[in-house]
C-alpha atoms as a PDB file:
ATOM      1  CA  MET A   1     -40.788 -68.759 -28.442  1.00  0.00           C
ATOM      2  CA  ARG A   2     -42.785 -66.221 -26.341  1.00  0.00           C
ATOM      3  CA  LYS A   3     -40.383 -65.007 -23.747  1.00  0.00           C
ATOM      4  CA  ILE A   4     -37.470 -65.899 -21.524  1.00  0.00           C
ATOM      5  CA  GLU A   5     -39.213 -67.922 -18.593  1.00  0.00           C
ATOM      6  CA  HIS A   6     -36.262 -68.040 -16.425  1.00  0.00           C
ATOM      7  CA  ILE A   7     -32.460 -68.054 -16.297  1.00  0.00           C
ATOM      8  CA  GLY A   8     -30.941 -70.909 -14.335  1.00  0.00           C
ATOM      9  CA  ILE A   9     -27.765 -70.115 -12.450  1.00  0.00           C
ATOM     10  CA  ALA A  10     -25.618 -72.873 -10.903  1.00  0.00           C
ATOM     11  CA  VAL A  11     -24.273 -72.024  -7.483  1.00  0.00           C
ATOM     12  CA  LYS A  12     -22.037 -73.761  -4.982  1.00  0.00           C
ATOM     13  CA  ASP A  13     -23.684 -72.441  -1.866  1.00  0.00           C
ATOM     14  CA  MET A  14     -27.293 -71.587  -1.919  1.00  0.00           C
ATOM     15  CA  GLN A  15     -27.530 -69.829   1.302  1.00  0.00           C
ATOM     16  CA  ALA A  16     -24.646 -67.443   0.234  1.00  0.00           C
ATOM     17  CA  ALA A  17     -26.221 -66.996  -3.254  1.00  0.00           C
ATOM     18  CA  THR A  18     -29.628 -66.234  -2.123  1.00  0.00           C
ATOM     19  CA  LYS A  19     -28.052 -63.564   0.166  1.00  0.00           C
ATOM     20  CA  ILE A  20     -26.194 -62.033  -2.804  1.00  0.00           C
ATOM     21  CA  TYR A  21     -29.191 -62.020  -5.089  1.00  0.00           C
ATOM     22  CA  SER A  22     -31.453 -60.670  -2.435  1.00  0.00           C
ATOM     23  CA  SER A  23     -29.090 -57.772  -2.066  1.00  0.00           C
ATOM     24  CA  LEU A  24     -28.708 -57.321  -5.774  1.00  0.00           C
ATOM     25  CA  LEU A  25     -32.536 -57.307  -6.472  1.00  0.00           C
ATOM     26  CA  GLY A  26     -33.704 -55.731  -3.316  1.00  0.00           C
ATOM     27  CA  TYR A  27     -35.971 -58.485  -2.182  1.00  0.00           C
ATOM     28  CA  ALA A  28     -35.940 -61.996  -1.057  1.00  0.00           C
ATOM     29  CA  HIS A  29     -36.578 -65.163  -3.156  1.00  0.00           C
ATOM     30  CA  TYR A  30     -40.168 -66.299  -3.332  1.00  0.00           C
ATOM     31  CA  LYS A  31     -39.805 -69.941  -3.392  1.00  0.00           C
ATOM     32  CA  THR A  32     -37.463 -72.861  -2.769  1.00  0.00           C
ATOM     33  CA  GLU A  33     -37.819 -76.388  -3.976  1.00  0.00           C
ATOM     34  CA  GLN A  34     -35.920 -79.600  -4.092  1.00  0.00           C
ATOM     35  CA  VAL A  35     -35.974 -81.586  -7.307  1.00  0.00           C
ATOM     36  CA  ALA A  36     -34.813 -85.051  -6.266  1.00  0.00           C
ATOM     37  CA  SER A  37     -34.992 -86.395  -9.719  1.00  0.00           C
ATOM     38  CA  GLU A  38     -32.236 -83.829 -10.862  1.00  0.00           C
ATOM     39  CA  GLY A  39     -30.394 -83.709  -7.670  1.00  0.00           C
ATOM     40  CA  VAL A  40     -30.738 -80.054  -6.994  1.00  0.00           C
ATOM     41  CA  ASN A  41     -32.197 -77.492  -4.679  1.00  0.00           C
ATOM     42  CA  THR A  42     -33.660 -74.428  -6.241  1.00  0.00           C
ATOM     43  CA  ALA A  43     -34.565 -70.922  -5.203  1.00  0.00           C
ATOM     44  CA  PHE A  44     -36.623 -68.534  -7.337  1.00  0.00           C
ATOM     45  CA  PHE A  45     -36.524 -64.708  -7.662  1.00  0.00           C
ATOM     46  CA  THR A  46     -38.764 -62.798  -9.947  1.00  0.00           C
ATOM     47  CA  CYS A  47     -37.239 -60.134 -12.314  1.00  0.00           C
ATOM     48  CA  GLY A  48     -39.847 -58.306 -14.199  1.00  0.00           C
ATOM     49  CA  ASP A  49     -41.792 -60.952 -16.320  1.00  0.00           C
ATOM     50  CA  SER A  50     -39.098 -63.427 -15.982  1.00  0.00           C
ATOM     51  CA  LYS A  51     -37.403 -65.389 -13.140  1.00  0.00           C
ATOM     52  CA  ILE A  52     -33.907 -66.301 -11.789  1.00  0.00           C
ATOM     53  CA  GLU A  53     -33.519 -69.719 -10.598  1.00  0.00           C
ATOM     54  CA  LEU A  54     -30.532 -70.567  -8.469  1.00  0.00           C
ATOM     55  CA  LEU A  55     -29.449 -74.298  -8.556  1.00  0.00           C
ATOM     56  CA  GLU A  56     -27.401 -75.999  -6.056  1.00  0.00           C
ATOM     57  CA  ALA A  57     -26.266 -79.616  -6.319  1.00  0.00           C
ATOM     58  CA  THR A  58     -27.489 -82.100  -3.658  1.00  0.00           C
ATOM     59  CA  SER A  59     -25.304 -84.812  -5.081  1.00  0.00           C
ATOM     60  CA  ASN A  60     -21.809 -84.951  -6.672  1.00  0.00           C
ATOM     61  CA  GLU A  61     -23.558 -86.928  -9.532  1.00  0.00           C
ATOM     62  CA  SER A  62     -26.009 -84.197 -10.463  1.00  0.00           C
ATOM     63  CA  ALA A  63     -25.785 -82.329 -13.629  1.00  0.00           C
ATOM     64  CA  ILE A  64     -25.269 -79.094 -11.662  1.00  0.00           C
ATOM     65  CA  ALA A  65     -22.306 -80.571  -9.580  1.00  0.00           C
ATOM     66  CA  LYS A  66     -20.702 -81.575 -12.929  1.00  0.00           C
ATOM     67  CA  PHE A  67     -21.308 -78.272 -14.540  1.00  0.00           C
ATOM     68  CA  ILE A  68     -19.749 -76.491 -11.607  1.00  0.00           C
ATOM     69  CA  ALA A  69     -16.738 -78.764 -11.558  1.00  0.00           C
ATOM     70  CA  LYS A  70     -16.153 -78.263 -15.315  1.00  0.00           C
ATOM     71  CA  LYS A  71     -17.079 -74.633 -15.715  1.00  0.00           C
ATOM     72  CA  GLY A  72     -17.630 -73.070 -12.367  1.00  0.00           C
ATOM     73  CA  GLU A  73     -20.621 -71.136 -11.032  1.00  0.00           C
ATOM     74  CA  GLY A  74     -22.600 -69.139 -13.462  1.00  0.00           C
ATOM     75  CA  VAL A  75     -25.497 -69.361 -15.986  1.00  0.00           C
ATOM     76  CA  HIS A  76     -26.484 -73.080 -16.580  1.00  0.00           C
ATOM     77  CA  HIS A  77     -29.454 -72.532 -18.824  1.00  0.00           C
ATOM     78  CA  ILE A  78     -32.044 -70.112 -20.220  1.00  0.00           C
ATOM     79  CA  ALA A  79     -35.582 -71.419 -20.464  1.00  0.00           C
ATOM     80  CA  PHE A  80     -38.029 -70.173 -22.887  1.00  0.00           C
ATOM     81  CA  ALA A  81     -41.877 -70.123 -22.494  1.00  0.00           C
ATOM     82  CA  VAL A  82     -43.357 -71.737 -25.648  1.00  0.00           C
ATOM     83  CA  ASP A  83     -46.838 -72.802 -26.733  1.00  0.00           C
ATOM     84  CA  ASP A  84     -46.025 -76.444 -27.693  1.00  0.00           C
ATOM     85  CA  ILE A  85     -42.870 -77.842 -26.319  1.00  0.00           C
ATOM     86  CA  LYS A  86     -42.879 -80.998 -28.354  1.00  0.00           C
ATOM     87  CA  LYS A  87     -43.269 -78.940 -31.460  1.00  0.00           C
ATOM     88  CA  GLU A  88     -40.551 -76.646 -30.452  1.00  0.00           C
ATOM     89  CA  VAL A  89     -38.023 -79.588 -29.681  1.00  0.00           C
ATOM     90  CA  SER A  90     -38.779 -80.999 -33.082  1.00  0.00           C
ATOM     91  CA  ARG A  91     -38.192 -77.562 -34.735  1.00  0.00           C
ATOM     92  CA  LEU A  92     -34.919 -77.116 -32.878  1.00  0.00           C
ATOM     93  CA  GLU A  93     -33.588 -80.644 -33.840  1.00  0.00           C
ATOM     94  CA  LYS A  94     -34.321 -79.864 -37.507  1.00  0.00           C
ATOM     95  CA  GLU A  95     -32.441 -76.546 -37.065  1.00  0.00           C
ATOM     96  CA  GLY A  96     -29.408 -78.549 -35.965  1.00  0.00           C
ATOM     97  CA  PHE A  97     -29.522 -77.749 -32.207  1.00  0.00           C
ATOM     98  CA  GLU A  98     -28.450 -80.537 -29.711  1.00  0.00           C
ATOM     99  CA  VAL A  99     -31.442 -81.510 -27.675  1.00  0.00           C
ATOM    100  CA  LEU A 100     -30.437 -83.051 -24.329  1.00  0.00           C
ATOM    101  CA  ASN A 101     -33.915 -84.316 -23.403  1.00  0.00           C
ATOM    102  CA  PRO A 102     -35.940 -85.144 -26.538  1.00  0.00           C
ATOM    103  CA  GLU A 103     -38.887 -86.028 -24.280  1.00  0.00           C
ATOM    104  CA  PRO A 104     -39.754 -83.169 -21.932  1.00  0.00           C
ATOM    105  CA  LYS A 105     -39.692 -83.764 -18.196  1.00  0.00           C
ATOM    106  CA  ILE A 106     -41.002 -81.907 -15.272  1.00  0.00           C
ATOM    107  CA  GLY A 107     -38.525 -79.782 -13.299  1.00  0.00           C
ATOM    108  CA  ALA A 108     -38.571 -77.182 -10.641  1.00  0.00           C
ATOM    109  CA  ASP A 109     -41.547 -74.712 -10.504  1.00  0.00           C
ATOM    110  CA  ASN A 110     -43.659 -77.396 -12.395  1.00  0.00           C
ATOM    111  CA  LYS A 111     -41.794 -76.429 -15.693  1.00  0.00           C
END
């Protein structure tokens, strides 16, 4: 793994969350995107060489809505930059990690 690519944070209210993170970081998000296949709206902030991704559910059936219902708002995932994602998935499975999506899929920010 080369670096933390981004940290995904589940939020209930994107407008309120982007205002808070803009105040915290001192600048506005650089991009918003809807990922219909995952049922989320996203907003991205840069933070050094990494990014912060805010995730807001667009459907009560989305993974983000279920996450918030179960655990509340907060860190949903940490994404790492890797050279070969299929090789890394295989390595992690062999190490005993639970892999939610054995076959990589495209998400927000073309990741």
